[in-house]
Amino acid sequence: MEQVKKQRILSGIQPSGTPTLGNYIGAMRNWKLLEDEYDCLYMIADLHAITVRQEPAKLRQQSMQLLALLLAIGLDPQKNVLFFQSHVPQHSQMAWLLNCYTYMGEMSRMTQFKDKSAKHADNINCGLFTYPILMAGDILLYQANLVPVGKDQTQHLEICRDIATRVNGLYSNVFTIPEGYYPKVGARVMSLQDPTRKMSKSDPDDCFISILDTPDTIRRKYRRAVTDSDGEIRFDPENKPGVSNLLSILCALTGQTIDELTASFAGKGYGELKAAVTDATIETLAPIQERFNQYMGDKAYLETVYRDGAARASHLAERTLQKLMKKIGYVQK
Ligand code: TYM
């Protein structure tokens, strides 16, 4: 039987803290769902992480933990290429080349740059500014068709497509133009304390659920989650952002629709909604945490996974890099 070539997927996550429930619902758990149908590469974006200051020992530890977590959510390292971005030098090389095909004006419009420079006013470095170019290179190096991410990455994906289209226009047929792939529910999980902002691991601890939070911590955080005073359980993100966020999380974790959920909570109070979200979260995270601890206890295995991943990724990345370099006019090695 003729084998149909699978479409390619690339996505990444920064090791700049323990992933949140937002990272899990918005991105990571979808990666697992895609592993059979697509040819997938998932990267720990450690080059991106140093756009804000990182403590060396912590960066190393969080990077290894993230790899263990990718395995713990069930990603099979045979089916998926799992690797550290810094182990594949083609990412830095590609970023330089693409820098020269991207305009200052395009980068200055990026909302993440504006947000992060406001948060880190003492360290507005050039990496923070050119971050989307590094990310464009990550995707284009692998000729990815699809990029499964949360909604906050939309602007980065658009600029990636713009850069790829520009380079293709100049040199013809260099890059596949990628599409974003967003989950139907949970593409933007909101902060528990300020539900008009996305849940982020760089916010104070009570704003997010970490994938590694204990049941007691999860209970406490949801108990304190901001709701409103009208008492009705209804999905209305504009007027009831806190309640709507809890409903979305529950919807994402249980697979029930918003309509089914609101019907089942008719006449009930916020306490019951919070209890249901708490239970669903604990139930989802407990088996992941158990597997995480097992993987963290086997450093030798983690090493084989990331070494093998880097070799496979680098092989693919080099092909695209050489293709572009030849088109630009560099003397071939
Ligand atoms: P990062 O590390 O901030 O987040 C990893 C993934 O989690 C998603 N996400 C969310 N989804 C829903 N609700 C939230 N509150 C939430 N917070 C985060 C993000 O959309 C992302 O999919 N720049 C990227 C990492 C990256 C990358 C790439 C991604 C580097 N190179 C190439 C795709 C392709 C980032 O900082 O993600």
Short mmCIF file of C-alpha atoms and ligand atoms in Angstrom, two decimals:
data_model
loop_
_atom_site.label_atom_id
_atom_site.label_comp_id
_atom_site.label_asym_id
_atom_site.label_seq_id
_atom_site.Cartn_x
_atom_site.Cartn_y
_atom_site.Cartn_z
CA MET A 1 0.00 0.00 0.00
CA GLU A 2 1.25 3.45 -0.82
CA GLN A 3 2.35 5.35 2.29
CA VAL A 4 1.00 8.88 2.58
CA LYS A 5 3.59 11.28 3.94
CA LYS A 6 2.45 12.64 7.28
CA GLN A 7 2.20 16.37 7.83
CA ARG A 8 4.85 17.87 10.07
CA ILE A 9 4.23 19.52 13.45
CA LEU A 10 6.61 21.63 15.52
CA SER A 11 5.90 23.30 18.82
CA GLY A 12 7.81 24.43 21.88
CA ILE A 13 7.61 25.48 25.48
CA GLN A 14 9.99 27.57 27.57
CA PRO A 15 11.68 26.09 30.66
CA SER A 16 11.21 29.35 32.54
CA GLY A 17 9.28 27.82 35.46
CA THR A 18 7.00 24.85 35.99
CA PRO A 19 4.30 24.71 33.30
CA THR A 20 0.83 25.90 34.29
CA LEU A 21 -2.56 24.37 33.70
CA GLY A 22 -2.78 26.96 30.88
CA ASN A 23 0.28 25.47 29.16
CA TYR A 24 -1.19 22.01 29.63
CA ILE A 25 -4.69 22.73 28.34
CA GLY A 26 -3.65 25.24 25.68
CA ALA A 27 -0.78 23.25 24.22
CA MET A 28 0.79 20.19 25.83
CA ARG A 29 -2.17 17.85 26.05
CA ASN A 30 -2.98 18.47 22.38
CA TRP A 31 0.53 17.41 21.47
CA LYS A 32 -0.26 13.97 22.82
CA LEU A 33 -3.44 13.80 20.73
CA LEU A 34 -1.53 14.55 17.54
CA GLU A 35 1.31 12.05 17.83
CA ASP A 36 -0.19 9.31 15.67
CA GLU A 37 -1.56 11.39 12.86
CA TYR A 38 1.43 13.72 12.40
CA ASP A 39 5.17 13.68 12.29
CA CYS A 40 5.86 15.69 15.47
CA LEU A 41 8.79 17.59 16.97
CA TYR A 42 8.49 19.17 20.42
CA MET A 43 11.18 21.44 21.67
CA ILE A 44 12.16 22.80 25.05
CA ALA A 45 12.79 26.42 24.10
CA ASP A 46 15.79 27.08 26.31
CA LEU A 47 17.29 29.68 23.95
CA HIS A 48 14.11 31.70 24.27
CA ALA A 49 14.22 31.43 28.06
CA ILE A 50 17.29 33.67 28.45
CA THR A 51 15.47 36.70 27.06
CA VAL A 52 14.75 37.19 30.76
CA ARG A 53 17.44 36.48 33.38
CA GLN A 54 17.63 32.86 34.52
CA GLU A 55 19.54 31.40 37.43
CA PRO A 56 21.88 28.74 35.92
CA ALA A 57 21.11 25.87 38.33
CA LYS A 58 17.38 26.56 38.12
CA LEU A 59 17.38 26.76 34.34
CA ARG A 60 19.12 23.39 34.15
CA GLN A 61 16.71 21.82 36.63
CA GLN A 62 13.58 23.26 35.02
CA SER A 63 14.77 22.09 31.59
CA MET A 64 15.18 18.50 32.79
CA GLN A 65 11.85 18.69 34.60
CA LEU A 66 10.15 19.86 31.47
CA LEU A 67 11.53 16.93 29.50
CA ALA A 68 10.29 14.56 32.24
CA LEU A 69 6.90 16.29 32.06
CA LEU A 70 6.65 15.85 28.29
CA LEU A 71 7.18 12.14 28.85
CA ALA A 72 4.79 12.15 31.82
CA ILE A 73 1.93 13.59 29.76
CA GLY A 74 2.42 10.53 27.58
CA LEU A 75 4.49 11.71 24.61
CA ASP A 76 6.23 8.71 23.12
CA PRO A 77 9.88 9.62 22.32
CA GLN A 78 9.90 7.18 19.40
CA LYS A 79 6.93 8.81 17.71
CA ASN A 80 7.85 12.38 18.69
CA VAL A 81 11.22 14.06 18.46
CA LEU A 82 11.80 15.61 21.89
CA PHE A 83 14.80 17.91 22.20
CA PHE A 84 16.45 20.93 23.78
CA GLN A 85 16.61 23.86 21.39
CA SER A 86 20.15 24.73 22.53
CA HIS A 87 21.37 21.27 21.43
CA VAL A 88 20.51 22.02 17.81
CA PRO A 89 22.79 24.88 16.70
CA GLN A 90 20.84 25.38 13.48
CA HIS A 91 18.25 27.36 15.50
CA SER A 92 20.76 30.11 16.28
CA GLN A 93 22.14 30.03 12.76
CA MET A 94 18.70 30.29 11.18
CA ALA A 95 17.76 33.12 13.56
CA TRP A 96 20.69 35.21 12.28
CA LEU A 97 19.79 34.66 8.65
CA LEU A 98 16.12 35.51 9.25
CA ASN A 99 17.13 38.63 11.22
CA CYS A 100 18.29 40.06 7.94
CA TYR A 101 14.88 39.47 6.34
CA THR A 102 12.80 41.03 9.12
CA TYR A 103 12.11 44.71 9.71
CA MET A 104 12.48 46.68 12.93
CA GLY A 105 8.93 48.02 12.46
CA GLU A 106 7.52 44.48 12.41
CA MET A 107 9.23 43.60 15.68
CA SER A 108 8.21 46.81 17.42
CA ARG A 109 4.55 45.94 16.90
CA MET A 110 4.79 42.69 18.87
CA THR A 111 2.59 42.88 21.96
CA GLN A 112 4.69 40.36 23.88
CA PHE A 113 7.73 42.62 23.47
CA LYS A 114 5.76 45.56 24.83
CA ASP A 115 4.42 43.51 27.77
CA LYS A 116 7.74 41.93 28.66
CA SER A 117 9.70 45.16 28.39
CA ALA A 118 7.22 46.74 30.80
CA LYS A 119 7.71 43.80 33.20
CA HIS A 120 11.51 43.75 32.87
CA ALA A 121 12.31 47.43 32.42
CA ASP A 122 15.88 46.87 33.72
CA ASN A 123 16.66 44.28 31.03
CA ILE A 124 15.15 45.21 27.68
CA ASN A 125 17.70 43.24 25.69
CA CYS A 126 17.92 42.72 21.93
CA GLY A 127 16.94 39.05 22.35
CA LEU A 128 13.61 40.11 23.79
CA PHE A 129 13.12 42.28 20.71
CA THR A 130 14.10 39.65 18.12
CA TYR A 131 12.50 36.70 19.97
CA PRO A 132 9.81 36.18 17.27
CA ILE A 133 12.55 35.73 14.66
CA LEU A 134 14.15 32.92 16.65
CA MET A 135 10.69 31.37 16.96
CA ALA A 136 10.03 31.74 13.23
CA GLY A 137 13.29 29.88 12.59
CA ASP A 138 12.26 27.10 14.99
CA ILE A 139 9.18 26.43 12.91
CA LEU A 140 10.61 26.99 9.43
CA LEU A 141 13.70 24.83 10.00
CA TYR A 142 11.44 21.76 10.12
CA GLN A 143 9.13 22.80 7.27
CA ALA A 144 6.27 22.47 9.76
CA ASN A 145 2.72 22.46 8.40
CA LEU A 146 1.04 22.92 11.75
CA VAL A 147 1.99 24.62 15.02
CA PRO A 148 -0.19 23.64 18.01
CA VAL A 149 -0.13 26.58 20.44
CA GLY A 150 -2.36 28.68 22.68
CA LYS A 151 -3.95 31.92 21.50
CA ASP A 152 -1.19 34.09 22.95
CA GLN A 153 1.16 32.87 20.18
CA THR A 154 -1.02 34.03 17.27
CA GLN A 155 0.96 37.18 16.56
CA HIS A 156 4.25 35.25 16.58
CA LEU A 157 2.82 32.78 14.14
CA GLU A 158 1.66 35.52 11.82
CA ILE A 159 5.09 37.12 11.71
CA CYS A 160 6.59 33.68 11.03
CA ARG A 161 4.30 33.33 8.02
CA ASP A 162 5.19 36.85 6.85
CA ILE A 163 8.92 36.15 7.06
CA ALA A 164 8.54 32.80 5.28
CA THR A 165 6.46 34.35 2.51
CA ARG A 166 9.04 37.12 2.05
CA VAL A 167 11.95 34.68 1.82
CA ASN A 168 9.99 32.45 -0.57
CA GLY A 169 9.24 35.52 -2.68
CA LEU A 170 12.95 36.33 -2.93
CA TYR A 171 14.34 32.83 -3.45
CA SER A 172 11.33 30.68 -4.30
CA ASN A 173 10.24 27.52 -2.57
CA VAL A 174 12.41 27.60 0.55
CA PHE A 175 9.88 27.24 3.35
CA THR A 176 6.54 25.57 4.01
CA ILE A 177 4.08 28.22 5.23
CA PRO A 178 2.83 26.98 8.62
CA GLU A 179 -0.67 27.23 10.10
CA GLY A 180 -1.55 27.69 13.77
CA TYR A 181 -3.49 24.89 15.42
CA TYR A 182 -5.56 26.02 18.40
CA PRO A 183 -7.66 23.98 20.81
CA LYS A 184 -11.45 24.48 20.62
CA VAL A 185 -11.65 25.10 24.37
CA GLY A 186 -8.90 26.39 26.60
CA ALA A 187 -6.86 28.23 23.96
CA ARG A 188 -6.57 31.01 26.52
CA VAL A 189 -6.80 29.92 30.14
CA MET A 190 -7.04 33.00 32.35
CA SER A 191 -5.42 34.01 35.64
CA LEU A 192 -7.28 32.90 38.77
CA GLN A 193 -6.75 36.28 40.41
CA ASP A 194 -7.23 38.56 37.40
CA PRO A 195 -9.36 36.62 34.90
CA THR A 196 -9.02 39.34 32.27
CA ARG A 197 -5.34 38.32 31.82
CA LYS A 198 -3.93 35.00 30.67
CA MET A 199 -2.70 32.48 33.22
CA SER A 200 1.06 32.88 33.29
CA LYS A 201 3.84 31.18 35.25
CA SER A 202 5.62 34.51 35.70
CA ASP A 203 2.72 35.94 37.75
CA PRO A 204 2.38 35.57 41.55
CA ASP A 205 1.78 32.00 42.72
CA ASP A 206 -1.95 32.33 43.44
CA CYS A 207 -2.72 33.35 39.86
CA PHE A 208 -1.97 29.96 38.33
CA ILE A 209 -2.18 26.22 38.90
CA SER A 210 1.17 24.56 38.28
CA ILE A 211 1.18 21.07 36.80
CA LEU A 212 3.14 19.97 39.86
CA ASP A 213 0.92 21.59 42.52
CA THR A 214 -0.20 19.30 45.35
CA PRO A 215 -3.94 18.63 45.87
CA ASP A 216 -3.96 20.95 48.90
CA THR A 217 -2.42 23.80 46.93
CA ILE A 218 -4.86 23.26 44.07
CA ARG A 219 -7.78 23.36 46.53
CA ARG A 220 -6.52 26.55 48.13
CA LYS A 221 -5.91 28.34 44.82
CA TYR A 222 -9.35 27.57 43.42
CA ARG A 223 -11.02 28.48 46.72
CA ARG A 224 -9.43 31.92 46.42
CA ALA A 225 -10.09 32.30 42.69
CA VAL A 226 -11.83 35.55 41.80
CA THR A 227 -15.49 35.23 40.69
CA ASP A 228 -18.19 37.92 40.94
CA SER A 229 -21.13 38.85 43.12
CA ASP A 230 -24.17 37.96 41.01
CA GLY A 231 -24.15 34.30 42.00
CA GLU A 232 -25.31 32.80 38.69
CA ILE A 233 -23.24 30.15 36.89
CA ARG A 234 -23.29 31.22 33.27
CA PHE A 235 -20.70 31.46 30.47
CA ASP A 236 -20.17 35.15 29.74
CA PRO A 237 -16.44 35.94 29.43
CA GLU A 238 -17.03 39.67 29.09
CA ASN A 239 -19.20 40.24 32.15
CA LYS A 240 -18.27 37.18 34.19
CA PRO A 241 -14.62 36.44 33.35
CA GLY A 242 -13.83 34.51 36.54
CA VAL A 243 -16.80 32.13 36.39
CA SER A 244 -16.40 31.69 32.63
CA ASN A 245 -12.74 30.80 33.10
CA LEU A 246 -13.62 28.10 35.66
CA LEU A 247 -16.27 26.74 33.31
CA SER A 248 -13.80 26.64 30.41
CA ILE A 249 -11.22 24.80 32.51
CA LEU A 250 -13.83 22.28 33.62
CA CYS A 251 -15.04 21.90 30.06
CA ALA A 252 -11.49 21.28 28.81
CA LEU A 253 -10.74 18.75 31.54
CA THR A 254 -13.98 16.76 31.44
CA GLY A 255 -14.81 16.94 27.74
CA GLN A 256 -18.33 18.21 28.55
CA THR A 257 -19.70 21.15 26.59
CA ILE A 258 -20.34 24.54 28.17
CA ASP A 259 -24.10 24.02 27.69
CA GLU A 260 -24.02 20.64 29.44
CA LEU A 261 -22.04 22.12 32.29
CA THR A 262 -24.18 25.20 32.82
CA ALA A 263 -27.28 22.99 32.78
CA SER A 264 -25.77 20.69 35.40
CA PHE A 265 -24.96 23.69 37.64
CA ALA A 266 -28.40 25.30 37.39
CA GLY A 267 -29.44 26.54 40.83
CA LYS A 268 -26.03 25.70 42.34
CA GLY A 269 -23.48 28.08 43.83
CA TYR A 270 -19.89 29.04 43.01
CA GLY A 271 -18.64 26.79 45.82
CA GLU A 272 -19.90 23.76 43.93
CA LEU A 273 -18.38 24.93 40.66
CA LYS A 274 -15.03 25.47 42.38
CA ALA A 275 -15.23 22.03 44.01
CA ALA A 276 -15.88 20.39 40.62
CA VAL A 277 -12.96 22.22 38.93
CA THR A 278 -10.73 21.30 41.85
CA ASP A 279 -11.61 17.61 41.59
CA ALA A 280 -11.18 17.52 37.82
CA THR A 281 -7.79 19.23 38.07
CA ILE A 282 -6.50 16.93 40.80
CA GLU A 283 -7.73 13.89 38.90
CA THR A 284 -6.01 15.03 35.69
CA LEU A 285 -2.71 15.98 37.30
CA ALA A 286 -2.24 13.10 39.79
CA PRO A 287 -1.20 10.43 37.23
CA ILE A 288 1.01 12.94 35.39
CA GLN A 289 2.78 13.82 38.64
CA GLU A 290 3.31 10.16 39.47
CA ARG A 291 4.93 9.45 36.08
CA PHE A 292 6.91 12.69 36.35
CA ASN A 293 8.51 11.48 39.59
CA GLN A 294 9.43 8.17 37.97
CA TYR A 295 11.09 9.88 35.00
CA MET A 296 12.96 12.32 37.25
CA GLY A 297 14.42 9.31 39.03
CA ASP A 298 15.92 8.00 35.78
CA LYS A 299 18.39 10.62 34.55
CA ALA A 300 20.15 8.11 32.29
CA TYR A 301 16.93 7.52 30.37
CA LEU A 302 16.22 11.26 30.07
CA GLU A 303 19.71 11.67 28.63
CA THR A 304 19.13 9.05 25.95
CA VAL A 305 15.84 10.74 25.02
CA TYR A 306 17.27 14.23 24.59
CA ARG A 307 20.46 13.06 22.83
CA ASP A 308 18.50 11.01 20.35
CA GLY A 309 16.02 13.90 19.89
CA ALA A 310 18.80 16.42 19.17
CA ALA A 311 20.40 14.13 16.58
CA ARG A 312 17.12 13.58 14.75
CA ALA A 313 16.13 17.26 14.91
CA SER A 314 19.54 18.46 13.81
CA HIS A 315 19.51 16.21 10.77
CA LEU A 316 16.21 17.71 9.57
CA ALA A 317 17.17 21.27 10.49
CA GLU A 318 20.47 21.11 8.62
CA ARG A 319 18.70 20.26 5.36
CA THR A 320 16.61 23.45 5.48
CA LEU A 321 19.51 25.58 6.67
CA GLN A 322 21.73 24.42 3.79
CA LYS A 323 18.91 24.93 1.32
CA LEU A 324 18.47 28.55 2.39
CA MET A 325 22.22 29.24 2.55
CA LYS A 326 22.68 27.95 -0.97
CA LYS A 327 19.85 30.15 -2.23
CA ILE A 328 21.29 33.22 -0.49
CA GLY A 329 24.60 32.63 -2.26
CA TYR A 330 26.96 31.18 0.34
CA VAL A 331 29.78 28.94 -0.88
CA GLN A 332 28.79 25.34 -0.08
CA LYS A 333 30.83 23.51 2.57
P1 TYM B 1 5.28 29.33 26.44
O1 TYM B 1 6.41 28.59 27.06
O2 TYM B 1 4.94 30.68 27.00
O3 TYM B 1 3.96 28.46 26.45
C1 TYM B 1 3.93 27.14 25.91
C2 TYM B 1 2.59 26.88 25.27
O4 TYM B 1 1.53 27.07 26.21
C3 TYM B 1 0.55 27.96 25.66
N1 TYM B 1 -0.01 28.76 26.76
C4 TYM B 1 -1.31 28.87 27.03
N2 TYM B 1 -2.39 28.33 26.44
C5 TYM B 1 -3.60 28.63 26.98
N3 TYM B 1 -3.77 29.43 28.06
C6 TYM B 1 -2.71 29.99 28.68
N4 TYM B 1 -2.87 30.76 29.75
C7 TYM B 1 -1.41 29.72 28.17
N5 TYM B 1 -0.16 30.10 28.53
C8 TYM B 1 0.68 29.52 27.65
C9 TYM B 1 1.32 28.85 24.69
O5 TYM B 1 0.47 29.40 23.72
C10 TYM B 1 2.30 27.85 24.10
O6 TYM B 1 1.68 27.14 23.06
N6 TYM B 1 7.23 31.27 22.29
C11 TYM B 1 6.70 30.07 22.88
C12 TYM B 1 7.65 28.88 22.81
C13 TYM B 1 8.16 28.60 21.45
C14 TYM B 1 7.43 28.03 20.36
C15 TYM B 1 8.35 27.95 19.29
C16 TYM B 1 6.11 27.62 20.22
C17 TYM B 1 9.44 28.82 21.03
N7 TYM B 1 9.57 28.43 19.72
C18 TYM B 1 7.96 27.44 18.05
C19 TYM B 1 5.72 27.12 18.96
C20 TYM B 1 6.64 27.05 17.90
C21 TYM B 1 6.38 30.34 24.33
O7 TYM B 1 6.92 31.21 24.94
O8 TYM B 1 5.52 29.46 24.87
#
